[in-house]
Amino acid sequence: MKSSMNPLVSVVIPVYNVEPYLYECVTSVVEQTYTNIEIILVDDGSTDNSGMLCDEFALSDSRICVFHKKNGGLSDARNYGIRQSHGSLISFIDSDDYVSSDYIMHLYQALVKGKTDIATTSICIFHDGESPKEYKRNAATFHVYDACDALEDMLYMRHLEPNAFPKIYKKELFGTIQYPVGKLYEDIATTTRLIDKVGKIAYLDEKDYYYRIRPNSIQTASFNPKKLDLLDQLSVVKSIVQTKYPDAIGAYYSKEQSALFNLCMNIPQNSVGQVQEIRGTLWKLICKNRKRVLLDKNARVDARIASVLSYFGCSVCKDIYKFIRRIKPKKWRKS
């Protein structure tokens, strides 16, 4: 495709202390076969050499724009990048990940083919220090979901990702929707709101986005009460699903059960005070949900297993959970 015939795509990359990964990320975007792009690097107050590397990248390619700002978190950096962008289309990439050379091209083609305002592909998950496993790509898998089916698919964790990536959007969607500043797990509620606003989303199975799991990611870090932001974000999702897409409510409870169980199981058994109270509250919610999830034949296997284990009590669940994690490490997602 000739770039002059295609709309400008703004690729927003929030950057914070990712010096070891930044070159691979930015290079993968520079080498896109869809060339009519601007690359917006938002240095979110990095304390390593990431900001300096951003400036060096800008000298090597006129399509790269760098902005240095006070640290405000991932959501704030994304919102800032949106405001600075000039493209009619926008895409987000995390700076510790990278993409195939056809990533933007495939997303744009899916957007056009699906006649939608959002298009998405799938991801290749790999752990830091390892090479990504080569998945069989199936470009023949193209589907346009309506909003209800899209939310059901996303919440059952089948194909559609809740993350800001691996997607392309019409920029105008962000006129009234922003990422919540200061929150962890910020993507899922925002993605739900965007799908609700658009009414449909195109999906093309190209596995163009290489998603790195780092030891210090949100999910792999030890528990702290800030992680309860996930429940706040899920409450936004629940409100939208209950009000407008009741057929997807089973998928919501499946997702919530998995989230509750993972949060609860990551709280140490010898915790005291506020943390112990949080654990008790999470456990009550797990028990409240378990019958509903067990009766849902479409619920994810892990959510149903968690629901079964809950009948044996929290301590037994914790022991089994730790054992399973040792023999089969989970492919943790960053959001």
XYZ file of C-alpha atoms in Angstrom:
335
model
C 0.000 0.000 0.000
C 1.181 3.493 -0.768
C 1.280 5.656 2.285
C -0.201 8.626 0.431
C -3.404 6.665 -0.048
C -3.766 5.717 3.595
C -4.681 7.716 6.701
C -2.042 8.714 9.213
C -1.821 6.265 12.118
C -0.492 7.590 15.426
C 1.358 4.897 17.373
C 1.520 5.903 21.044
C 4.232 4.263 23.154
C 4.327 5.191 26.858
C 7.895 4.863 28.152
C 8.947 4.370 31.756
C 12.244 2.767 32.805
C 12.377 0.248 29.960
C 15.939 0.842 28.780
C 16.673 -2.861 28.055
C 13.586 -3.256 25.855
C 13.081 0.089 24.164
C 15.291 -0.446 21.116
C 13.504 -3.651 20.135
C 10.095 -2.024 20.612
C 10.748 1.184 18.669
C 12.663 -0.572 15.891
C 9.722 -2.914 15.329
C 7.460 0.102 14.802
C 9.913 1.976 12.588
C 10.034 -1.064 10.299
C 6.269 -1.226 9.702
C 5.147 -2.014 6.150
C 2.391 0.534 6.703
C 4.621 3.596 6.524
C 2.224 6.512 7.010
C 2.669 6.579 10.765
C 3.815 8.919 13.475
C 5.495 7.351 16.472
C 4.781 9.181 19.717
C 7.167 8.305 22.536
C 5.863 9.602 25.862
C 8.696 9.533 28.398
C 6.713 9.353 31.628
C 9.425 10.612 33.965
C 11.884 7.752 33.434
C 14.789 7.633 35.882
C 17.011 5.408 33.721
C 18.340 6.196 30.227
C 14.999 5.616 28.496
C 14.365 9.330 27.944
C 17.780 9.834 26.372
C 17.210 6.835 24.098
C 13.899 8.341 22.990
C 15.697 11.532 21.935
C 18.249 9.501 19.988
C 15.461 7.665 18.166
C 13.872 10.973 17.179
C 17.110 12.027 15.473
C 17.091 8.882 13.339
C 13.520 9.058 11.974
C 11.428 12.159 11.312
C 8.243 10.224 12.105
C 9.261 9.909 15.764
C 8.074 12.575 18.209
C 9.264 12.573 21.812
C 7.546 14.148 24.795
C 9.036 14.225 28.283
C 6.609 14.633 31.172
C 6.359 14.204 34.918
C 5.529 10.660 35.935
C 1.784 10.118 35.956
C 1.397 6.431 35.198
C 0.465 4.430 32.133
C -3.033 5.851 31.711
C -1.819 9.422 32.009
C 0.899 8.771 29.418
C -1.594 7.240 26.999
C -4.016 10.138 27.414
C -1.143 12.571 26.866
C -0.101 10.737 23.712
C -3.641 10.887 22.364
C -3.717 14.657 22.886
C -0.407 15.087 21.049
C -1.341 12.838 18.121
C -2.250 14.020 14.623
C -3.516 10.807 13.036
C -7.148 9.947 12.406
C -6.296 6.431 13.638
C -4.452 5.513 16.813
C -2.747 2.423 18.215
C -0.982 1.717 21.513
C 2.084 -0.414 22.147
C 3.681 -1.067 25.537
C 7.368 -0.203 25.472
C 8.523 -3.591 26.797
C 6.697 -5.380 23.965
C 7.240 -5.374 20.214
C 5.257 -6.085 17.044
C 5.670 -7.748 13.649
C 6.463 -5.575 10.631
C 2.888 -6.073 9.338
C 1.164 -5.224 12.621
C -0.319 -1.850 11.634
C -1.019 -3.020 8.083
C -3.031 -5.999 9.300
C -4.967 -3.898 11.804
C -5.779 -1.274 9.184
C -6.894 -3.913 6.698
C -9.148 -5.484 9.335
C -10.616 -2.074 10.166
C -11.445 -1.416 6.514
C -12.715 -4.913 5.801
C -14.907 -4.941 8.893
C -16.191 -1.373 8.332
C -15.646 -0.754 12.030
C -14.074 1.881 14.283
C -11.977 -0.670 16.231
C -10.000 -3.654 14.965
C -7.864 -6.097 16.905
C -5.535 -9.006 16.401
C -4.168 -11.636 18.795
C -0.981 -11.779 20.855
C 2.065 -14.025 21.309
C 2.917 -14.297 25.011
C 6.507 -14.912 26.059
C 8.511 -14.598 29.250
C 11.382 -12.180 29.573
C 14.629 -13.889 28.673
C 12.921 -16.433 26.428
C 12.152 -16.379 22.713
C 8.496 -16.159 21.687
C 6.916 -19.430 20.687
C 5.959 -19.407 17.028
C 2.206 -19.827 16.887
C 0.379 -20.968 13.803
C -1.164 -17.883 12.299
C -4.629 -18.145 10.849
C -5.295 -15.038 8.778
C -8.421 -16.758 7.495
C -9.914 -16.218 10.951
C -11.656 -12.898 10.503
C -14.801 -12.001 12.383
C -16.813 -8.910 13.189
C -18.350 -9.126 16.667
C -21.311 -7.072 17.769
C -20.873 -5.429 21.176
C -22.589 -8.155 23.195
C -20.686 -11.000 21.547
C -17.437 -9.034 21.827
C -17.830 -8.481 25.570
C -18.808 -12.098 26.103
C -15.756 -13.283 24.173
C -13.437 -10.892 26.024
C -14.761 -11.728 29.483
C -14.632 -15.473 28.839
C -11.017 -14.767 27.724
C -11.358 -16.520 24.379
C -9.951 -14.319 21.606
C -10.390 -10.603 22.293
C -7.927 -8.959 24.668
C -9.067 -6.414 27.291
C -5.812 -4.465 26.861
C -5.409 -1.183 24.967
C -3.318 -3.237 22.535
C -3.329 -5.113 20.125
C -5.825 -2.761 18.518
C -6.339 0.183 16.185
C -8.993 2.819 16.839
C -10.509 5.823 15.186
C -9.093 8.647 17.248
C -12.470 10.359 17.553
C -13.553 7.637 20.008
C -11.302 9.196 22.638
C -13.153 12.498 22.529
C -15.285 11.377 25.472
C -13.372 8.343 26.739
C -10.025 8.413 28.540
C -7.931 5.922 30.458
C -8.443 6.290 34.251
C -5.392 8.019 35.710
C -3.782 6.480 38.770
C -5.474 3.092 38.409
C -4.018 -0.364 37.888
C -5.761 -2.705 35.433
C -6.928 0.395 33.601
C -7.548 -1.280 30.265
C -10.524 -3.548 30.839
C -13.096 -0.894 31.759
C -11.912 1.467 29.016
C -11.997 -1.273 26.375
C -15.525 -2.167 27.500
C -16.631 1.457 27.176
C -15.070 1.732 23.720
C -16.741 -1.454 22.456
C -20.043 -0.244 23.878
C -19.640 3.108 22.137
C -18.780 1.607 18.747
C -21.152 -1.348 18.823
C -18.822 -3.756 17.009
C -15.173 -4.766 16.641
C -13.268 -6.596 13.893
C -10.910 -9.436 14.825
C -8.129 -10.842 12.639
C -6.038 -13.709 14.007
C -2.512 -12.699 12.974
C -0.677 -12.902 16.328
C 1.359 -9.816 15.426
C 1.848 -8.478 18.947
C 4.664 -9.934 21.071
C 3.683 -9.599 24.707
C 6.524 -9.810 27.227
C 5.885 -11.075 30.757
C 8.356 -9.448 33.127
C 9.133 -10.600 36.689
C 8.165 -7.185 38.077
C 4.883 -6.859 36.200
C 1.675 -5.937 38.031
C 0.451 -9.519 38.125
C 3.675 -11.143 39.257
C 4.317 -8.600 42.019
C 3.299 -9.459 45.581
C -0.119 -8.376 46.842
C -0.830 -4.828 47.919
C -4.226 -3.160 48.403
C -3.696 -1.111 45.226
C -4.386 -4.310 43.303
C -8.020 -3.948 44.338
C -8.224 -1.382 41.532
C -9.074 -4.441 39.434
C -12.384 -4.807 41.252
C -13.158 -1.106 40.748
C -12.548 -1.492 37.014
C -14.636 -4.663 36.889
C -17.507 -2.835 38.595
C -17.592 -0.438 35.623
C -17.724 -3.431 33.287
C -20.486 -5.056 35.327
C -22.612 -1.911 35.226
C -22.388 -1.717 31.431
C -23.030 -5.436 30.941
C -25.982 -5.586 33.347
C -27.616 -2.514 31.857
C -27.083 -3.072 28.144
C -25.817 -6.616 27.492
C -27.500 -8.950 30.008
C -26.814 -11.976 27.792
C -23.106 -11.536 28.609
C -23.540 -11.451 32.401
C -22.398 -15.070 32.766
C -19.121 -14.168 31.093
C -18.724 -11.268 33.504
C -19.082 -13.510 36.574
C -16.603 -16.003 35.107
C -14.063 -13.197 34.695
C -14.805 -11.807 38.152
C -14.368 -15.223 39.771
C -10.942 -15.690 38.203
C -9.934 -12.190 39.305
C -11.187 -12.666 42.881
C -9.465 -16.022 43.222
C -6.103 -14.775 41.944
C -6.232 -11.728 44.210
C -7.201 -13.785 47.245
C -4.641 -16.536 46.662
C -1.821 -13.985 46.417
C -2.490 -12.697 49.942
C -0.182 -14.431 52.476
C -1.928 -16.774 54.917
C -0.276 -15.055 57.882
C -1.517 -11.593 56.890
C -3.038 -9.395 59.587
C -5.076 -6.236 59.945
C -6.484 -4.594 56.825
C -4.974 -7.146 54.469
C -6.555 -10.016 56.398
C -9.911 -8.225 56.218
C -9.472 -7.826 52.451
C -8.773 -11.530 52.144
C -11.949 -12.331 54.062
C -14.026 -10.048 51.850
C -12.597 -11.569 48.671
C -13.289 -15.072 49.968
C -16.934 -14.226 50.703
C -17.344 -12.938 47.139
C -15.772 -16.127 45.750
C -18.230 -18.243 47.724
C -21.113 -16.062 46.612
C -20.191 -16.528 42.939
C -19.211 -20.182 42.925
C -22.561 -21.844 42.244
C -23.361 -19.447 39.416
C -19.981 -20.082 37.767
C -20.153 -23.866 38.250
C -23.531 -23.992 36.517
C -22.236 -21.971 33.564
C -21.059 -24.506 30.968
C -19.316 -21.688 29.065
C -17.236 -20.500 32.030
C -13.473 -20.865 31.785
C -12.034 -24.048 33.237
C -9.878 -22.126 35.726
C -12.905 -20.219 37.051
C -14.855 -23.453 37.511
C -11.923 -25.192 39.191
C -11.533 -22.242 41.558
C -15.233 -22.478 42.373
C -14.962 -26.200 43.152
C -11.878 -25.693 45.316
C -13.649 -22.988 47.306
C -15.842 -25.663 48.944
C -12.715 -27.023 50.659
C -11.967 -23.742 52.423
C -9.486 -20.931 51.905
C -6.425 -22.597 53.473
C -6.762 -25.769 51.409
C -7.274 -23.667 48.272
C -4.107 -21.738 49.046
C -2.034 -24.920 49.357
C -3.395 -26.369 46.110
C -2.952 -23.038 44.317
C 0.714 -22.813 45.388
C 1.326 -26.401 44.272
C -0.218 -25.827 40.841
C 1.780 -22.628 40.386
C 5.001 -24.520 41.129
C 4.405 -27.317 38.646
C 2.726 -25.217 35.971
C 3.632 -21.487 36.087
C 0.772 -19.342 34.901
C 1.111 -17.169 31.798
C 0.520 -13.946 33.708
C -0.969 -11.026 31.807
C 0.061 -7.456 32.584
C -3.506 -6.195 32.798
